[in-house]
Amino acid sequence: MDARSRMVQFWRWFQGIEGAFYTALQKQQSEERNRYEEMINQKMEQLCGCKAVYEVDDHYMEMTCESGARKNIQYLCGLWETCAPQELRSRWIFNAFRKPLGEMAQHAYFELKGKRYGGHDIKVYYTIDDAAKLLHLQLYCEGFCYVEKKAAKEMAMYLLELYIGELELEARIGDVSILDAPIDAQDVVLLPNLYEDICDIVIDRNWLEYRDPTQIYFAYQLDHPVQNESLRKDMVAIVTSHPLLFEELVNQTYDQLHEFSTFGAEYGYLYYEPLAEKEKKSMIRAQYEKQIHELLSPLGIARTIGGAIGTKYAYIDMAIFDKKAFYQALEKINEKVDVMFTYRAFMGEEEGKE
């Protein structure tokens, strides 16, 4: 079964138990809540490769995926959110990615040596790296001194994600280190206030803004000469939101492809022969990618994840969730554009197939 059909099936099942689960959350029936959470998370791991966490407030229940910055999982979680039934959204908030400053952040703490430590006990010293458009962090908390550095950093990274959210952690944070003692530095803030500082820095320095972690793209310029003009061998410039997949394809390892396929999804690419002059190829390819993404992603059929410019071809890399619907959509797309898009699966290339 393809990924999109799996998502639809999950949401039908969820609607069948939603009323009882909602009541258990609202009335703080811990035994019932735990039972439903275990059932849901078992299905979530089969569906998206991760669990969800649940928060309760006066008006909404909130369900958030814990993707762990794994791109395969992030794409699937995005599909999960897209497929959520509209009728549930009047009293539920569904998040494909952890948002900043959620309820879990407010109540998060760890206890060492008989003392409890939370976000307000953690000082964050940061330096701004304008070249990389990142913040490099040093964190100090008295409690970190009682555990090994590795364990302290794991706790720090978890709390960072709770307070600034998955997007900002991935997009804005570079090096993170743990201090043994406080230092004298100008840019220092308590952890609960870090998100506000990040937002101010992004605006003041005009850094690129993103809506979610799957919009973070990396660019590569290949410096070796092109050996031939066959498919994917002619590439000279690449952009991707999935660097690990790109790295594996270059090295001819396919773990990401195989993992994605276990969830009923597939990676592949559209290719076409550009009509434009050399200097316009990248701009037009990006326009095609944007248009295809905006057409297919809201329907849960597929999403774009980057692409490349080659000496002969241009490429738009795809994550496919419903292959039948994708091919139907591709026929209609080809009727309306000046070029001819052809699709190939990366998995087919691995196996030597056309």
Coordinates of C-alpha atoms in Angstrom, one line a residue:
M1 CA 0.0 0.0 0.0
D2 CA 1.3 3.4 -0.9
A3 CA 2.1 6.0 1.8
R4 CA -0.8 8.2 1.1
S5 CA -3.3 5.3 1.3
R6 CA -1.7 4.3 4.6
M7 CA -2.2 7.8 6.0
V8 CA -5.9 7.9 4.9
Q9 CA -6.4 4.5 6.5
F10 CA -4.8 5.7 9.8
W11 CA -6.9 8.8 10.0
R12 CA -10.1 6.7 9.5
W13 CA -9.0 4.5 12.4
F14 CA -8.1 7.5 14.5
Q15 CA -11.5 9.1 14.0
G16 CA -13.0 5.9 15.4
I17 CA -11.2 6.2 18.7
E18 CA -10.8 10.0 18.8
G19 CA -13.8 10.7 21.0
A20 CA -12.7 8.3 23.8
F21 CA -9.1 9.5 23.5
Y22 CA -10.2 13.2 23.7
T23 CA -12.2 12.5 26.8
A24 CA -9.3 10.7 28.5
L25 CA -7.0 13.6 27.8
Q26 CA -9.5 16.2 28.8
K27 CA -10.5 14.5 32.1
Q28 CA -7.0 13.4 32.9
Q29 CA -7.8 9.7 32.9
S30 CA -4.2 8.6 33.0
E31 CA -4.8 4.9 32.6
E32 CA -7.0 5.4 29.6
R33 CA -4.8 8.1 28.1
N34 CA -1.7 5.8 28.3
R35 CA -3.6 3.0 26.7
Y36 CA -4.7 5.1 23.7
E37 CA -1.3 6.7 23.4
E38 CA 0.4 3.3 23.2
M39 CA -2.1 2.2 20.5
I40 CA -1.7 5.4 18.5
N41 CA 2.1 5.5 18.7
Q42 CA 2.4 1.8 17.7
K43 CA 0.6 2.8 14.5
M44 CA 2.5 6.0 14.1
E45 CA 5.8 4.2 14.1
Q46 CA 4.6 1.9 11.4
L47 CA 3.2 4.9 9.5
C48 CA 5.9 7.6 9.9
G49 CA 8.8 6.0 11.7
C50 CA 8.3 8.0 14.9
K51 CA 6.0 8.5 17.9
A52 CA 3.8 11.5 18.7
V53 CA 3.5 13.5 21.9
Y54 CA 0.3 15.0 23.2
E55 CA -0.5 18.2 25.0
V56 CA -3.7 19.5 26.5
D57 CA -5.0 23.0 26.9
D58 CA -8.4 24.6 27.5
H59 CA -9.5 24.6 23.9
Y60 CA -7.4 22.2 21.9
M61 CA -5.7 18.9 22.1
E62 CA -2.3 18.9 20.4
M63 CA -0.5 16.0 18.7
T64 CA 3.0 16.5 17.5
C65 CA 5.4 14.1 15.6
E66 CA 8.9 13.5 17.0
S67 CA 10.8 13.1 13.8
G68 CA 14.3 13.6 15.3
A69 CA 15.5 15.7 12.3
R70 CA 15.5 12.6 10.0
K71 CA 14.5 13.8 6.6
N72 CA 12.7 10.6 5.5
I73 CA 10.6 10.8 8.7
Q74 CA 10.0 14.6 8.3
Y75 CA 8.6 14.1 4.8
L76 CA 6.3 11.4 6.1
C77 CA 5.2 13.5 9.0
G78 CA 4.4 16.4 6.7
L79 CA 2.2 14.0 4.7
W80 CA 0.6 12.8 7.9
E81 CA -0.4 16.4 8.8
T82 CA -1.6 17.1 5.3
C83 CA -3.9 14.1 5.4
A84 CA -5.5 14.9 8.8
P85 CA -9.3 15.3 8.4
Q86 CA -10.6 18.8 8.4
E87 CA -13.4 17.9 10.8
L88 CA -10.9 17.1 13.5
R89 CA -9.2 20.4 13.3
S90 CA -11.9 22.2 15.2
R91 CA -10.5 20.8 18.5
W92 CA -7.1 19.3 17.5
I93 CA -3.8 20.8 16.4
F94 CA -1.7 18.4 14.4
N95 CA 2.0 19.3 14.1
A96 CA 4.4 17.5 11.8
F97 CA 7.2 19.1 13.6
R98 CA 7.8 20.3 17.2
K99 CA 6.9 23.9 17.6
P100 CA 8.8 26.3 19.9
L101 CA 7.7 27.0 23.5
G102 CA 5.1 24.3 23.8
E103 CA 3.6 23.1 27.0
M104 CA 6.2 20.4 27.3
A105 CA 8.9 23.0 27.5
Q106 CA 7.2 24.8 30.3
H107 CA 7.1 21.6 32.4
A108 CA 10.4 20.0 31.3
Y109 CA 13.0 19.4 34.0
F110 CA 15.7 17.0 35.1
E111 CA 16.7 16.1 38.7
L112 CA 20.2 15.6 39.9
K113 CA 21.7 15.4 43.4
G114 CA 18.3 16.1 44.9
K115 CA 17.8 19.3 42.9
R116 CA 15.4 20.0 40.0
Y117 CA 16.7 22.0 37.0
G118 CA 14.6 23.5 34.2
G119 CA 15.0 25.9 31.4
H120 CA 15.4 28.9 33.6
D121 CA 18.4 27.3 35.2
I122 CA 20.3 27.1 31.9
K123 CA 22.3 30.0 30.6
V124 CA 22.9 30.1 26.8
Y125 CA 25.9 32.0 25.5
Y126 CA 25.8 32.5 21.7
T127 CA 28.0 33.9 19.0
I128 CA 26.5 34.9 15.6
D129 CA 28.1 33.4 12.5
D130 CA 26.9 35.7 9.7
A131 CA 28.8 33.7 7.0
A132 CA 27.0 30.5 7.9
K133 CA 23.9 32.3 9.2
L134 CA 24.0 30.2 12.4
L135 CA 24.3 30.7 16.1
H136 CA 27.0 28.7 17.9
L137 CA 26.0 28.0 21.5
Q138 CA 27.7 27.3 24.8
L139 CA 25.4 26.2 27.6
Y140 CA 25.9 26.3 31.4
C141 CA 23.8 24.7 34.1
E142 CA 24.9 23.6 37.5
G143 CA 23.2 20.3 37.0
F144 CA 25.3 19.5 33.9
C145 CA 28.3 19.4 36.1
Y146 CA 27.0 16.2 37.8
V147 CA 27.0 14.1 34.7
E148 CA 29.4 13.2 31.8
K149 CA 29.6 15.8 29.0
K150 CA 27.9 13.4 26.5
A151 CA 24.9 13.0 28.8
A152 CA 24.8 16.7 29.5
K153 CA 24.8 17.5 25.8
E154 CA 22.0 15.0 25.2
M155 CA 19.9 16.7 27.8
A156 CA 20.7 20.1 26.5
M157 CA 19.8 19.2 22.9
Y158 CA 16.5 17.8 24.0
L159 CA 15.7 20.9 26.0
L160 CA 16.8 23.1 23.1
E161 CA 14.3 21.4 20.8
L162 CA 11.5 21.9 23.4
Y163 CA 12.2 25.6 23.7
I164 CA 13.1 26.7 20.2
G165 CA 11.4 24.0 18.2
E166 CA 12.6 21.6 15.6
L167 CA 12.8 24.2 12.8
E168 CA 15.0 26.7 14.5
L169 CA 17.2 24.0 16.0
E170 CA 17.9 22.6 12.6
A171 CA 18.1 25.9 10.7
R172 CA 19.8 28.3 13.1
I173 CA 22.0 26.3 15.5
G174 CA 25.6 25.3 14.7
D175 CA 28.0 24.1 17.3
V176 CA 26.7 23.3 20.8
S177 CA 29.0 22.8 23.7
I178 CA 28.6 22.4 27.5
L179 CA 30.5 24.7 29.9
D180 CA 32.0 23.7 33.2
A181 CA 31.4 27.2 34.7
P182 CA 29.7 30.5 33.7
I183 CA 31.8 32.8 31.5
D184 CA 31.9 36.5 30.9
A185 CA 30.1 37.2 27.6
Q186 CA 27.9 39.8 26.1
D187 CA 25.4 37.6 24.3
V188 CA 23.9 35.5 27.0
V189 CA 20.2 34.6 27.7
L190 CA 18.3 32.1 29.7
L191 CA 17.0 29.2 27.6
P192 CA 13.3 30.2 27.7
N193 CA 14.3 33.5 26.1
L194 CA 16.5 32.1 23.4
Y195 CA 13.7 31.7 20.8
E196 CA 12.9 35.4 21.0
D197 CA 16.6 36.3 20.5
I198 CA 16.8 34.0 17.4
C199 CA 13.7 35.6 15.9
D200 CA 15.2 39.1 16.4
I201 CA 18.5 38.1 14.9
V202 CA 16.9 36.5 11.8
I203 CA 14.9 39.7 11.2
D204 CA 17.6 42.2 12.0
R205 CA 20.2 40.4 9.8
N206 CA 17.7 39.5 7.0
W207 CA 18.4 35.8 7.2
L208 CA 16.3 33.5 5.0
E209 CA 13.1 32.4 6.8
Y210 CA 11.5 28.9 6.6
R211 CA 8.1 27.5 7.4
D212 CA 9.3 24.0 8.3
P213 CA 12.5 21.9 8.4
T214 CA 11.9 20.4 4.9
Q215 CA 12.3 23.8 3.4
I216 CA 16.0 24.0 4.4
Y217 CA 18.0 23.5 1.3
F218 CA 21.7 22.9 0.7
A219 CA 23.6 23.8 -2.5
Y220 CA 26.5 21.9 -4.1
Q221 CA 28.7 22.9 -7.0
L222 CA 30.6 19.9 -8.5
D223 CA 34.2 20.8 -9.3
H224 CA 35.1 17.7 -11.2
P225 CA 34.7 17.7 -15.0
V226 CA 31.5 16.1 -16.5
Q227 CA 32.5 12.8 -18.0
N228 CA 29.4 12.3 -20.1
E229 CA 25.9 13.7 -20.7
S230 CA 23.9 10.6 -19.6
L231 CA 21.2 11.0 -16.9
R232 CA 22.5 12.2 -13.5
K233 CA 26.1 12.0 -14.9
D234 CA 26.0 15.5 -16.3
M235 CA 25.1 17.3 -13.1
V236 CA 27.1 20.4 -12.2
A237 CA 25.0 22.2 -9.6
I238 CA 22.7 20.6 -7.1
V239 CA 20.2 21.8 -4.4
T240 CA 18.6 19.4 -1.9
S241 CA 16.6 19.4 1.3
H242 CA 17.9 15.8 1.9
P243 CA 21.7 16.0 2.0
L244 CA 22.1 12.4 3.4
L245 CA 20.1 11.0 0.4
F246 CA 22.3 13.0 -2.0
E247 CA 25.4 11.7 -0.3
E248 CA 24.2 8.1 -0.5
L249 CA 23.3 8.4 -4.2
V250 CA 26.8 9.8 -4.9
N251 CA 28.4 7.0 -3.0
Q252 CA 26.0 4.4 -4.4
T253 CA 24.6 3.4 -1.0
Y254 CA 20.9 3.2 -0.7
D255 CA 19.8 3.0 3.0
Q256 CA 17.6 6.1 2.7
L257 CA 15.9 4.7 -0.4
H258 CA 15.2 1.4 1.3
E259 CA 13.9 2.9 4.5
F260 CA 11.6 5.3 2.6
S261 CA 10.2 2.4 0.6
T262 CA 9.2 0.5 3.8
F263 CA 6.6 3.2 4.4
G264 CA 5.1 2.9 0.9
A265 CA 7.0 6.0 -0.5
E266 CA 9.6 6.4 -3.2
Y267 CA 12.3 8.8 -4.2
G268 CA 12.9 9.6 -7.9
Y269 CA 13.3 12.5 -10.2
L270 CA 11.8 14.3 -13.1
Y271 CA 14.2 15.3 -15.9
Y272 CA 13.8 17.4 -19.1
E273 CA 15.9 19.1 -21.7
P274 CA 16.0 22.8 -20.9
L275 CA 15.0 25.3 -23.6
A276 CA 16.5 28.3 -21.9
E277 CA 19.9 29.8 -22.2
K278 CA 22.5 28.6 -19.7
E279 CA 22.2 31.5 -17.3
K280 CA 18.4 31.1 -17.0
K281 CA 18.4 27.3 -16.5
S282 CA 18.6 27.4 -12.7
M283 CA 15.9 30.0 -12.3
I284 CA 13.4 28.2 -14.6
R285 CA 14.2 24.8 -13.0
A286 CA 13.4 26.4 -9.6
Q287 CA 10.2 27.8 -10.9
Y288 CA 9.1 24.4 -12.2
E289 CA 9.9 22.9 -8.9
K290 CA 7.9 25.4 -7.0
Q291 CA 4.9 25.0 -9.2
I292 CA 5.0 21.2 -9.1
H293 CA 5.3 21.3 -5.3
E294 CA 2.4 23.7 -4.8
L295 CA 0.3 21.5 -7.1
L296 CA 1.0 18.1 -5.7
S297 CA 2.0 18.5 -2.0
P298 CA -1.3 19.9 -0.7
L299 CA -3.0 16.8 -2.2
G300 CA -0.6 14.4 -0.5
I301 CA 0.5 13.0 -3.9
A302 CA 4.2 14.0 -3.9
R303 CA 6.6 16.7 -2.9
T304 CA 9.7 18.2 -4.4
I305 CA 13.0 17.9 -2.5
G306 CA 15.5 19.8 -4.7
G307 CA 17.1 19.0 -8.0
A308 CA 20.0 19.8 -10.3
I309 CA 21.2 21.5 -13.4
G310 CA 23.3 19.4 -15.8
T311 CA 25.1 20.1 -19.0
K312 CA 22.3 18.4 -21.0
Y313 CA 19.3 17.8 -18.6
A314 CA 17.7 19.6 -15.7
Y315 CA 16.3 17.6 -12.7
I316 CA 13.6 18.0 -10.1
D317 CA 13.9 15.5 -7.3
M318 CA 10.7 14.0 -5.8
A319 CA 9.3 12.2 -2.9
I320 CA 6.4 10.2 -4.2
F321 CA 3.5 9.2 -1.8
D322 CA 0.9 8.0 -4.4
K323 CA 2.5 6.8 -7.6
K324 CA -0.7 6.2 -9.5
A325 CA -2.0 9.7 -8.8
F326 CA 1.4 11.1 -9.5
Y327 CA 1.6 9.6 -13.0
Q328 CA -2.0 10.9 -13.7
A329 CA -0.9 14.4 -12.5
L330 CA 2.3 14.2 -14.6
E331 CA 0.3 13.7 -17.8
K332 CA -1.7 16.8 -17.1
I333 CA 1.4 18.8 -16.2
N334 CA 3.1 17.8 -19.5
E335 CA 0.1 19.1 -21.4
K336 CA 0.6 22.6 -20.0
V337 CA 4.4 23.1 -20.1
D338 CA 6.8 23.7 -23.0
V339 CA 9.1 20.9 -21.9
M340 CA 8.5 17.2 -21.5
F341 CA 9.0 15.9 -17.9
T342 CA 10.0 12.2 -17.6
Y343 CA 10.1 10.4 -14.3
R344 CA 12.6 7.8 -13.0
A345 CA 12.8 6.2 -9.6
F346 CA 16.2 6.2 -7.9
M347 CA 15.5 2.7 -6.7
G348 CA 15.2 1.5 -10.3
E349 CA 18.6 3.0 -11.1
E350 CA 20.1 1.1 -8.2
E351 CA 18.8 -2.1 -9.6
G352 CA 19.9 -1.3 -13.1
K353 CA 16.3 -0.8 -14.4
E354 CA 14.9 1.7 -16.8

